[in-house]
Amino acid sequence: MSKVTRFTAADPGPAARVAGFLAHLRAHGFHLGVAETETAMRALSCVHPITPKDARLALKSVCAGSGEQCTQFDLLFDAFWMADGRVRQKIMPAQHASPPQNTNTTRTDETQHSGAKGSLHAPEDGAEGQDSYAEGTGKLIASKAGNLMKKDLRELVSADEIRAAEQVAIRLGKALRDRRSRRQMAARKGRTIDLRRTMRRSMSTGGEPLRLVWRHRPDRPVKIVALCDVSGSMMHYARPFLAFLAGLMRADTASDAYLFHTRLVRITDALRDPDPLRALNRITLLADGFGGGSRIAGNLQRFADSYARKFVDGRSVVLILSDGYDTDAPGNMAGALQKLRRRGCRIIWLNPLKGWKDYAPIAQGMAAALPHLDDFAAAATLNDLAALEHRLARL
Amino acid sequence: MALHIAVSLGRPLLLEGAAGVGKTEVARALATVHDTDLIRLQCYEGLDANHAIYEWNYQRQLLAIRAASDAGETGADVEARIFSQDYLLERPLLKAIRQEKPPVLLIDEIDRADEEFEAYLLEVLSDFQITIPELGTITASARPMVILTANGTRDLSDALRRRCIYAHVEYPDRQTELAILASRCPQVEGHLAAQIVGFVQKLREEELEKLPGIAEMLDFAAALGGLGIKDLSDDPAVLHAALATLLKTQTDRAAVPIEVAARIAGKAA
């Protein structure tokens, strides 16, 4: 284990260090408020005697909020407290908004500023942001790898398009939802009596429940899960599809989005970012390998094995946006889709090539997938997606 | 550690992890250690406040109203009477805050309940008081130790996560699992116990749809005991039959045929 970080003599004390650590976590995407800082302090104070191991566990249980964050926490903890004896100058990273006291990062060298502050979320970006990032000591490892591809996505999608896509996404979502609610209406035979309200009403008629009050289950929205292929062959269509994903995420809080090329990446959280452009930047960081090869079957398989277990159920509609040119064996495709089907979801494959004249799904992967799809439709532009509305409603 | 902090700070503890890693068992153990009651609220889709907190006993109320009208009681009296404690059915949450001694409140599989319920729960968990319109506010007489479990059916809201101390529960390591087996099934001999644990741990590394949890491991040990097996590698056919306790889907059964099971057993030995 690396040695413990040393602090400068001017250090204001342990409480400030813990607060600094919390700010360090916050800077890395943990949602922690002042209340958590207080809880963290109190948690530490109820551990006796305190060792680095206990402190780690204590802080982890307060700060981490999911399995993913637990892993991330360990790295961040090491970066902050176990920085190999390095001297930490600034305990408290100040907030971005206030320039006078802007020490901004917990890292030792001040050259980080440009990288951490402005450039990250700006639509047009100079080269300086990338350089300073590479020197970062504790900032996310993924950012170094992803930065190379930063430009691509931002050139692809503009804020206007996202807004337009949002409209489309909302309408599509509605189309799917309506269908769901119709179904519920038909099955609503077994409505139950609301005894509580019936009793209340009966008070006015002397305890005789003359007017019955009924209860029924509210309609529930479907969850849209979108898997977007961003391999080389799909580059032309990535633009509308990404905008669509971004719009979908912003319009519908229950939906979920993934990108895949040779790997599968969950981009839901990144796309939910309140600032649409920053959201795209975050995806860019995630989507290392954008425009590379495509392993559709492998990724679907991985999806079915991992995320689908958590997020896909009988109420989900899985949208696959891909051209079906796959480097994996076609046999795997059928297996993966079958597995996905078994979760009870509906699968819709949107293929940009299908809109072409004389298109036939002869790509082996596509042919293998066809029997397992609920619908197979063409979609190459945002307008196409909008046109899908009726079709989905009819499904 | 997380448990210690949660109890010391009086915060709810959120346990997350795959099915069968012993999340629910934590609450049971906590109740045993503190020698208090365990009140369990099993969440399911469509769980609403009526089932989780309180409900009026409508049938009794109806009867009382009928009886009262025959006896000629006036409306106000009847109303006061039928909305009293006697006609209140306590559900787990209300029960938990009305105990004399702080109980352990286990809210199991919170991710199965809907988001509306989660929001309601937040209110109860932060103030430990429940308002019944007809009776007024009931404040907790003892602050229960709250344990929530989730296994990722859906994402929990940040608000709930924020209020809880969080711990992610993994499958136990070899030593821990051996200790569990030894305490639960003391009749299993040391050699076989090591084999069983080794076998199950190896099995978890295979690509299975549903990994065997601790309860499955204990079933497996009990099954082997019932079959009179002394050594796992003795009889592959019996071993394969006993796998019924570990593998619960058809695909998983197909993925581990007799030969594979025997090979894993050989490795574990």
XYZ file of C-alpha atoms in Angstrom:
664
model
C 0.000 0.000 0.000
C 1.269 3.420 -0.885
C 2.235 5.787 1.817
C -0.102 8.248 3.419
C -0.340 11.727 1.968
C 1.499 14.369 3.944
C -0.132 17.681 4.544
C 1.480 21.094 4.752
C 2.054 22.832 8.041
C -0.559 25.445 7.211
C -3.177 22.726 7.148
C -6.253 23.738 9.150
C -6.779 20.332 10.759
C -8.471 16.993 10.298
C -11.990 18.333 9.922
C -10.943 20.478 6.998
C -9.172 17.510 5.488
C -12.281 15.409 5.612
C -14.259 18.269 4.114
C -11.578 18.509 1.459
C -11.919 14.831 0.756
C -15.659 15.150 0.367
C -15.104 17.997 -2.060
C -12.634 15.801 -3.871
C -15.346 13.161 -4.239
C -17.849 15.769 -5.330
C -15.474 16.891 -8.050
C -15.561 13.339 -9.322
C -19.268 13.102 -9.688
C -20.400 11.950 -6.246
C -23.593 13.617 -5.119
C -22.703 14.726 -1.646
C -24.020 17.664 0.267
C -23.044 19.423 3.434
C -25.145 16.960 5.399
C -22.965 14.130 4.146
C -19.839 15.900 5.339
C -21.355 16.110 8.766
C -22.372 12.468 8.661
C -18.881 11.529 7.552
C -17.340 13.330 10.511
C -19.729 11.713 12.917
C -19.140 8.347 11.354
C -15.407 8.768 11.827
C -15.883 9.831 15.394
C -17.685 6.614 16.259
C -14.840 4.415 15.118
C -12.296 3.615 17.854
C -9.393 3.269 17.501
C -9.187 4.603 14.010
C -6.961 2.969 11.428
C -6.679 3.799 7.741
C -8.621 0.655 6.935
C -11.481 1.517 9.266
C -11.542 5.089 8.086
C -11.819 3.891 4.526
C -14.734 1.622 5.347
C -16.462 4.256 7.418
C -16.188 6.955 4.789
C -17.149 4.514 2.085
C -20.355 3.542 3.768
C -21.325 7.178 4.064
C -20.181 8.449 0.692
C -20.659 5.653 -1.786
C -24.191 5.071 -2.950
C -23.952 2.217 -5.415
C -21.775 -0.721 -6.300
C -20.066 1.288 -9.003
C -19.309 4.113 -6.643
C -17.790 1.678 -4.162
C -15.107 0.737 -6.655
C -14.600 4.329 -7.675
C -14.387 5.356 -4.061
C -11.405 3.121 -3.381
C -9.426 4.744 -6.165
C -10.354 8.232 -5.065
C -9.566 7.425 -1.468
C -6.137 6.233 -2.472
C -5.598 9.287 -4.626
C -6.443 11.633 -1.789
C -5.140 9.987 1.345
C -2.560 7.538 0.053
C -0.750 9.703 -2.445
C 2.620 8.152 -1.756
C 3.835 10.728 0.703
C 3.229 13.625 -1.620
C 2.536 16.917 0.053
C -0.951 18.213 -0.465
C -1.012 21.986 -0.624
C -4.620 22.892 -0.910
C -6.987 21.137 1.351
C -10.189 22.735 0.243
C -10.949 22.823 -3.432
C -13.101 25.883 -3.923
C -16.191 25.877 -6.092
C -15.947 26.668 -9.773
C -18.114 29.731 -9.522
C -15.974 31.975 -7.357
C -12.747 33.067 -9.063
C -11.067 34.905 -6.145
C -10.636 31.811 -4.038
C -10.415 29.488 -6.945
C -7.992 26.799 -5.983
C -10.337 24.418 -7.762
C -8.535 21.119 -7.497
C -7.032 19.048 -4.813
C -4.049 18.386 -6.947
C -0.696 19.903 -6.277
C 0.082 21.699 -9.493
C -1.916 24.702 -10.527
C -1.523 24.052 -14.234
C -4.586 21.858 -14.035
C -6.935 24.772 -13.981
C -7.634 25.171 -17.628
C -8.302 21.521 -18.026
C -10.610 21.128 -15.126
C -12.584 24.267 -15.522
C -13.653 25.856 -18.726
C -12.636 23.599 -21.511
C -14.392 20.506 -20.379
C -17.883 21.621 -21.154
C -17.346 24.193 -23.844
C -18.610 23.245 -27.265
C -15.502 24.490 -29.045
C -12.364 23.405 -27.434
C -8.734 24.257 -27.928
C -5.875 21.883 -27.491
C -4.828 23.160 -24.092
C -7.532 21.289 -22.251
C -6.248 17.990 -23.454
C -2.659 18.604 -22.474
C -3.393 19.566 -18.966
C -5.643 16.579 -18.591
C -2.926 14.155 -19.395
C -0.898 15.396 -16.464
C -3.716 14.937 -14.008
C -2.830 12.867 -11.020
C -6.066 11.790 -9.522
C -8.717 12.823 -12.018
C -10.558 10.008 -13.711
C -8.395 7.585 -15.580
C -10.996 7.148 -18.273
C -10.748 10.774 -19.266
C -7.225 10.367 -20.557
C -8.189 7.609 -22.898
C -11.408 9.180 -24.084
C -10.087 12.622 -24.764
C -8.690 11.747 -28.145
C -12.168 11.288 -29.474
C -13.544 14.386 -27.880
C -14.074 16.388 -31.017
C -16.049 13.837 -32.978
C -19.238 13.751 -31.031
C -19.442 17.442 -30.535
C -19.165 18.071 -34.218
C -21.913 15.574 -34.686
C -24.648 17.020 -32.562
C -25.782 20.548 -31.878
C -28.006 21.828 -29.133
C -30.815 22.610 -31.603
C -30.871 19.090 -32.812
C -31.143 17.794 -29.314
C -34.146 19.981 -28.801
C -35.767 18.691 -31.978
C -34.903 15.152 -30.975
C -36.447 15.726 -27.611
C -39.769 16.434 -29.305
C -39.496 13.270 -31.357
C -38.532 11.274 -28.324
C -41.453 12.582 -26.336
C -43.856 11.645 -29.123
C -42.355 8.217 -29.548
C -42.505 7.646 -25.856
C -46.161 8.615 -25.885
C -46.926 6.305 -28.766
C -45.502 3.390 -26.864
C -47.137 4.411 -23.653
C -50.622 4.770 -25.123
C -50.450 1.281 -26.300
C -49.637 0.183 -22.836
C -52.501 1.999 -21.241
C -55.063 0.632 -23.696
C -54.029 -2.786 -22.712
C -54.475 -2.032 -19.065
C -57.960 -0.721 -19.660
C -59.046 -3.950 -21.250
C -57.680 -5.996 -18.407
C -59.219 -3.825 -15.764
C -62.000 -6.186 -14.814
C -60.761 -6.936 -11.347
C -61.024 -3.482 -9.926
C -61.308 -3.438 -6.195
C -63.479 -1.439 -3.881
C -61.745 1.315 -2.045
C -62.939 0.456 1.432
C -61.397 3.461 3.067
C -63.285 5.971 0.950
C -66.447 3.906 0.883
C -66.479 3.934 4.666
C -65.917 7.632 4.744
C -68.813 8.216 2.363
C -71.058 5.906 4.321
C -70.830 8.174 7.340
C -73.190 10.589 5.650
C -75.757 7.876 5.021
C -75.775 6.576 8.549
C -73.223 3.838 8.092
C -74.933 2.372 5.055
C -72.368 2.120 2.236
C -74.678 3.296 -0.503
C -72.057 4.693 -2.797
C -69.160 2.459 -3.601
C -65.816 3.976 -4.428
C -63.622 1.999 -6.752
C -59.931 1.677 -7.027
C -57.901 0.787 -10.046
C -54.277 0.535 -10.863
C -52.788 3.531 -12.571
C -51.275 3.100 -15.979
C -47.603 2.681 -15.929
C -45.275 4.018 -18.556
C -43.107 1.693 -20.565
C -39.400 1.968 -20.181
C -37.493 2.556 -23.350
C -34.054 1.032 -23.486
C -32.076 2.191 -26.495
C -28.923 0.510 -27.713
C -27.104 2.528 -30.330
C -24.463 1.105 -32.614
C -21.658 3.607 -33.176
C -19.317 1.420 -35.147
C -17.574 2.630 -38.317
C -20.372 1.558 -40.650
C -22.910 3.527 -38.645
C -20.939 6.773 -38.593
C -23.302 8.501 -41.038
C -26.302 7.838 -38.889
C -24.730 8.441 -35.546
C -25.791 12.066 -35.636
C -29.574 11.684 -35.604
C -29.402 8.677 -33.379
C -27.274 10.322 -30.746
C -29.494 13.354 -30.783
C -32.434 11.027 -30.423
C -30.843 9.282 -27.469
C -30.059 12.584 -25.840
C -33.609 13.764 -26.417
C -35.047 10.528 -25.153
C -33.071 10.669 -21.944
C -34.137 14.206 -21.300
C -37.770 13.625 -22.129
C -38.298 10.425 -20.225
C -36.717 9.721 -16.891
C -37.416 6.011 -16.993
C -35.503 5.358 -20.180
C -32.043 3.992 -20.505
C -29.362 4.338 -23.188
C -26.275 2.466 -24.255
C -23.681 2.822 -26.956
C -21.839 -0.066 -28.406
C -19.047 -0.592 -30.901
C -16.561 -3.174 -29.771
C -17.597 -2.535 -26.199
C -20.851 -1.719 -24.520
C -21.134 1.527 -22.558
C -24.023 2.749 -20.471
C -24.522 6.423 -21.195
C -27.771 7.047 -19.356
C -26.259 8.992 -16.512
C -24.044 10.988 -18.804
C -26.966 11.926 -21.038
C -29.096 13.003 -18.103
C -26.698 15.818 -17.438
C -28.727 19.027 -17.233
C -26.462 20.745 -19.740
C -26.938 18.998 -23.106
C -23.515 19.859 -24.422
C -21.794 18.776 -21.289
C -23.752 15.546 -21.573
C -22.263 14.967 -24.987
C -18.821 15.676 -23.641
C -19.336 13.125 -20.972
C -20.360 10.513 -23.520
C -17.321 11.325 -25.538
C -15.237 10.481 -22.523
C -17.058 7.193 -22.232
C -17.206 6.291 -25.880
C -13.593 5.501 -26.429
C -13.359 3.582 -29.662
C -16.166 5.452 -31.369
C -16.340 4.585 -35.052
C -14.402 1.378 -34.640
C -15.412 -2.177 -35.394
C -18.741 -3.664 -34.480
C -19.482 -6.655 -32.337
C -23.240 -6.562 -32.181
C -23.976 -10.080 -30.981
C -21.249 -9.986 -28.345
C -22.506 -6.682 -27.011
C -26.118 -7.769 -26.989
C -25.059 -10.863 -25.139
C -23.214 -8.778 -22.599
C -26.172 -6.478 -22.314
C -28.527 -9.389 -21.715
C -26.187 -10.758 -19.071
C -25.490 -7.569 -17.191
C -27.587 -4.439 -17.512
C -30.684 -6.163 -18.816
C -30.990 -8.071 -15.580
C -31.239 -4.839 -13.733
C -33.087 -2.577 -16.065
C -35.099 -4.674 -18.508
C -38.367 -6.292 -17.562
C -41.776 -6.935 -19.019
C -42.429 -3.230 -19.287
C -39.401 -2.459 -21.357
C -39.120 -1.796 -25.041
C -35.622 -2.402 -26.306
C -34.735 -0.285 -29.322
C -31.678 -1.452 -31.196
C -30.291 1.141 -33.580
C -27.899 -0.667 -35.844
C -27.241 -1.669 -39.442
C -26.682 -5.292 -38.533
C -23.184 -5.599 -39.997
C -21.626 -7.734 -37.366
C -18.230 -9.335 -36.991
C -19.500 -11.896 -34.506
C -20.893 -15.256 -35.544
C -24.605 -15.018 -36.478
C -25.431 -17.882 -34.138
C -24.566 -15.712 -31.167
C -27.013 -13.065 -32.305
C -29.983 -15.403 -32.067
C -28.867 -16.606 -28.643
C -28.401 -13.098 -27.312
C -31.762 -11.890 -28.563
C -33.508 -14.963 -27.241
C -32.011 -14.352 -23.875
C -33.148 -10.767 -23.982
C -36.629 -11.822 -25.074
C -36.899 -14.068 -22.110
C -36.929 -11.032 -19.876
C -40.335 -10.276 -21.326
C -39.414 -7.130 -23.187
C -40.329 -6.157 -26.716
C -37.473 -5.713 -29.128
C -37.564 -3.263 -31.987
C -34.704 -3.050 -34.425
C -34.291 0.206 -36.291
C -32.045 -0.221 -39.288
C -31.002 2.812 -41.305
C -30.316 0.668 -44.339
C -33.829 -0.662 -44.516
C -34.988 2.580 -46.021
C -32.851 1.913 -49.109
C -34.464 0.696 -52.263
C -34.084 -3.051 -52.730
C -32.691 -3.540 -49.272
C -32.921 -7.076 -48.050
C -31.657 -8.148 -44.642
C -28.999 -10.445 -46.008
C -26.248 -9.465 -43.618
C -25.915 -12.682 -41.673
C -26.279 -11.087 -38.297
C -29.405 -9.241 -39.366
C -30.936 -12.348 -40.888
C -30.294 -14.274 -37.709
C -31.880 -11.564 -35.632
C -35.106 -11.191 -37.621
C -37.107 -14.062 -36.118
C -36.611 -12.645 -32.646
C -37.769 -9.112 -33.284
C -41.157 -7.619 -32.567
C -40.638 -5.053 -35.246
C -38.020 -4.239 -37.807
C -38.217 -0.742 -39.165
C -36.247 1.778 -41.147
C -34.813 4.853 -39.519
C -32.008 6.963 -40.816
C -32.917 10.504 -39.836
C -34.802 12.241 -37.109
C -37.790 12.559 -39.429
C -37.802 8.838 -39.938
C -37.841 8.363 -36.227
C -40.726 10.762 -35.919
C -42.605 8.813 -38.594
C -42.233 5.703 -36.514
C -44.701 7.075 -34.039
C -47.754 5.607 -35.754
C -46.088 2.349 -36.398
C -45.099 1.889 -32.792
C -48.544 2.861 -31.654
C -50.002 0.147 -33.859
C -47.680 -2.558 -32.572
C -18.282 -1.396 9.701
C -21.197 0.183 7.851
C -23.536 -1.555 10.276
C -21.653 -0.176 13.258
C -21.844 3.337 11.890
C -25.489 3.020 10.949
C -26.404 1.877 14.444
C -24.208 4.490 16.164
C -25.550 7.330 14.068
C -29.116 6.080 14.036
C -29.248 6.157 10.266
C -30.902 3.577 8.028
C -28.528 1.108 6.426
C -28.970 0.277 2.762
C -27.576 -3.086 1.777
C -27.203 -3.848 -1.866
C -25.901 -6.957 -3.539
C -26.802 -9.985 -5.599
C -29.576 -12.290 -4.437
C -28.489 -14.790 -1.821
C -25.515 -13.031 -0.293
C -27.150 -12.785 3.093
C -28.536 -9.255 3.179
C -31.687 -10.229 5.004
C -29.667 -12.320 7.395
C -27.833 -9.194 8.564
C -31.072 -7.863 9.990
C -31.832 -11.135 11.715
C -28.385 -11.225 13.243
C -28.689 -7.621 14.374
C -31.996 -8.370 16.054
C -30.488 -11.368 17.810
C -27.428 -9.440 18.979
C -29.531 -6.593 20.364
C -32.130 -9.053 21.584
C -35.067 -7.188 20.088
C -37.872 -7.896 17.697
C -37.376 -8.045 13.992
C -40.179 -6.355 12.116
C -40.128 -7.150 8.478
C -41.755 -5.318 5.637
C -41.510 -7.236 2.408
C -41.872 -4.853 -0.489
C -43.602 -5.751 -3.710
C -44.870 -3.912 -6.695
C -48.029 -2.071 -5.846
C -47.293 -1.940 -2.127
C -49.064 1.098 -0.791
C -49.288 3.024 2.424
C -52.288 0.976 3.579
C -50.264 -2.167 3.638
C -47.077 -0.685 4.962
C -48.200 1.716 7.645
C -51.741 1.375 8.906
C -55.236 0.509 7.860
C -58.584 0.913 9.507
C -60.379 -2.281 10.304
C -63.294 -1.592 8.003
C -65.281 -4.689 8.751
C -65.266 -3.939 12.465
C -66.099 -0.332 11.786
C -69.100 -1.329 9.677
C -70.337 -3.658 12.362
C -69.873 -1.008 15.007
C -71.822 1.523 12.991
C -74.658 -0.938 12.565
C -74.704 -1.821 16.219
C -74.547 1.839 17.169
C -77.481 2.821 14.989
C -79.568 0.067 16.573
C -78.593 1.242 20.034
C -79.432 4.824 19.081
C -76.000 6.339 19.567
C -75.368 9.721 17.997
C -73.160 10.289 14.970
C -70.330 12.152 16.680
C -69.888 9.489 19.333
C -69.830 6.751 16.774
C -67.287 8.546 14.722
C -65.018 9.160 17.665
C -65.277 5.526 18.601
C -64.723 3.893 15.249
C -61.693 6.015 14.524
C -59.893 5.062 17.696
C -56.919 2.810 18.345
C -59.181 -0.211 18.707
C -60.110 -0.108 15.086
C -56.605 0.529 13.811
C -54.683 -2.268 12.175
C -50.981 -1.809 12.692
C -48.837 -2.508 9.681
C -45.062 -2.986 9.938
C -43.965 0.657 9.789
C -46.401 1.850 12.430
C -45.674 -1.184 14.542
C -41.971 -0.497 14.364
C -42.214 2.999 15.782
C -44.642 2.050 18.541
C -42.426 -0.551 20.208
C -41.097 -0.065 23.722
C -37.638 -1.248 22.856
C -35.976 -0.189 19.603
C -36.707 -3.017 17.179
C -34.892 -3.881 13.994
C -37.012 -2.822 11.056
C -36.165 -4.732 7.925
C -37.495 -3.269 4.710
C -36.764 -6.046 2.308
C -36.278 -5.556 -1.409
C -37.151 -1.898 -1.394
C -36.429 -1.734 -5.112
C -39.538 -3.795 -5.789
C -41.835 -1.201 -4.358
C -42.707 1.718 -6.580
C -41.163 5.127 -6.428
C -44.171 6.689 -4.740
C -43.759 4.374 -1.822
C -40.072 5.120 -1.682
C -40.914 8.790 -1.313
C -43.333 8.061 1.485
C -40.783 5.905 3.185
C -38.286 8.738 3.103
C -40.611 10.844 5.187
C -41.095 8.117 7.755
C -37.400 7.342 7.925
C -36.283 10.911 8.423
C -38.765 11.945 11.124
C -39.875 8.627 12.534
C -43.382 9.872 12.884
C -46.583 8.967 11.142
C -49.619 11.128 10.721
C -53.038 9.521 10.739
C -55.596 12.159 9.811
C -58.248 10.835 12.157
C -55.976 10.282 15.137
C -53.197 12.786 14.860
C -49.469 12.323 14.683
C -47.835 9.312 16.235
C -44.225 9.904 17.157
C -41.769 7.100 17.587
C -41.492 5.840 21.142
C -38.286 4.094 20.182
C -36.157 4.749 17.167
C -35.948 1.523 15.213
C -32.745 0.334 13.622
C -33.668 0.339 9.964
C -32.154 -1.949 7.399
C -33.138 -1.728 3.764
C -32.122 -4.284 1.217
C -32.093 -4.001 -2.547
C -30.859 -6.178 -5.322
C -31.061 -3.912 -8.275
C -34.501 -4.535 -9.748
C -34.470 -0.839 -10.437
C -32.294 2.091 -9.519
C -33.130 3.654 -6.201
C -33.582 7.381 -5.999
C -30.664 9.516 -4.948
C -32.718 10.986 -2.150
C -33.087 7.597 -0.533
C -29.457 6.715 -1.065
C -28.419 9.999 0.488
C -30.264 9.337 3.702
C -28.821 5.896 4.138
C -25.494 4.493 5.113
C -24.559 2.300 2.197
C -22.875 -1.056 2.006
C -22.426 -3.255 -0.986
C -22.502 -6.908 -0.023
C -20.393 -9.306 -2.067
C -20.383 -13.067 -2.022
C -18.387 -14.106 1.027
C -14.822 -15.292 0.669
C -13.802 -18.852 1.356
C -13.035 -18.426 5.053
C -16.261 -16.604 5.809
C -18.365 -19.092 3.915
C -16.685 -21.989 5.717
C -17.496 -20.338 9.020
C -21.123 -19.891 7.962
C -21.371 -23.520 6.957
C -19.761 -24.658 10.191
C -22.177 -22.651 12.325
C -25.293 -23.593 10.360
C -24.563 -27.226 9.614
C -22.190 -28.408 12.332
C -22.754 -32.030 11.343
C -20.834 -31.552 8.084
C -17.263 -32.708 8.561
C -14.331 -30.414 7.967
C -13.074 -32.122 4.849
C -16.445 -32.223 3.142
C -17.219 -28.668 4.256
C -14.061 -27.411 2.576
C -15.021 -29.318 -0.550
C -18.545 -27.955 -0.576
C -17.427 -24.374 -0.150
C -14.691 -24.820 -2.722
C -17.186 -26.330 -5.151
C -19.740 -23.572 -4.737
C -17.102 -20.861 -5.024
C -15.800 -22.438 -8.227
C -19.348 -22.688 -9.510
C -19.809 -18.949 -8.996
C -16.966 -18.353 -11.412
C -18.803 -20.227 -14.152
C -21.040 -18.345 -16.527
C -24.410 -18.949 -14.968
C -27.660 -17.068 -15.186
C -28.258 -17.268 -11.498
C -25.297 -17.719 -9.222
C -25.857 -19.922 -6.176
C -26.106 -17.899 -2.973
C -25.341 -18.851 0.593
C -28.761 -20.339 1.252
C -28.293 -22.563 -1.787
C -24.905 -23.616 -0.469
C -26.468 -24.620 2.840
C -29.211 -26.544 1.031
C -26.538 -28.265 -0.985
C -24.669 -29.247 2.163
C -27.880 -30.535 3.730
C -28.728 -32.474 0.573
C -25.316 -34.103 0.528
C -25.744 -34.960 4.180
C -29.105 -36.550 3.410
C -27.601 -38.528 0.549
C -24.881 -39.774 2.865
C -21.983 -38.459 0.819
C -18.590 -38.260 2.469
C -16.540 -37.000 -0.432
C -17.702 -34.922 -3.396
C -15.657 -36.796 -5.984
C -17.067 -40.190 -4.938
C -20.104 -40.427 -7.134
C -20.567 -37.935 -10.000
C -24.171 -39.011 -10.622
C -25.275 -38.268 -7.079
C -23.351 -35.022 -7.109
C -25.156 -34.029 -10.271
C -28.494 -34.858 -8.704
C -27.626 -32.747 -5.675
C -26.962 -29.815 -7.988
C -30.725 -29.331 -8.023
C -30.206 -27.329 -4.851
C -27.689 -24.992 -6.468
C -28.787 -24.442 -10.059
C -32.269 -23.123 -10.452
C -32.759 -22.584 -14.158
C -32.822 -25.000 -17.022
C -30.035 -23.225 -18.881
C -27.810 -23.427 -15.832
C -28.528 -27.107 -15.446
C -27.631 -27.638 -19.078
C -24.456 -25.592 -18.657
C -23.174 -27.887 -15.906
C -23.492 -31.491 -17.067
C -22.151 -34.429 -15.032
C -18.634 -34.169 -16.462
C -18.304 -30.465 -15.719
C -19.637 -30.959 -12.194
C -17.143 -33.750 -11.610
C -14.321 -31.614 -12.967
C -15.212 -28.703 -10.715
C -15.503 -31.055 -7.758
C -12.064 -32.421 -8.600
C -10.606 -28.929 -8.699
C -12.254 -27.966 -5.441
C -10.930 -31.008 -3.633
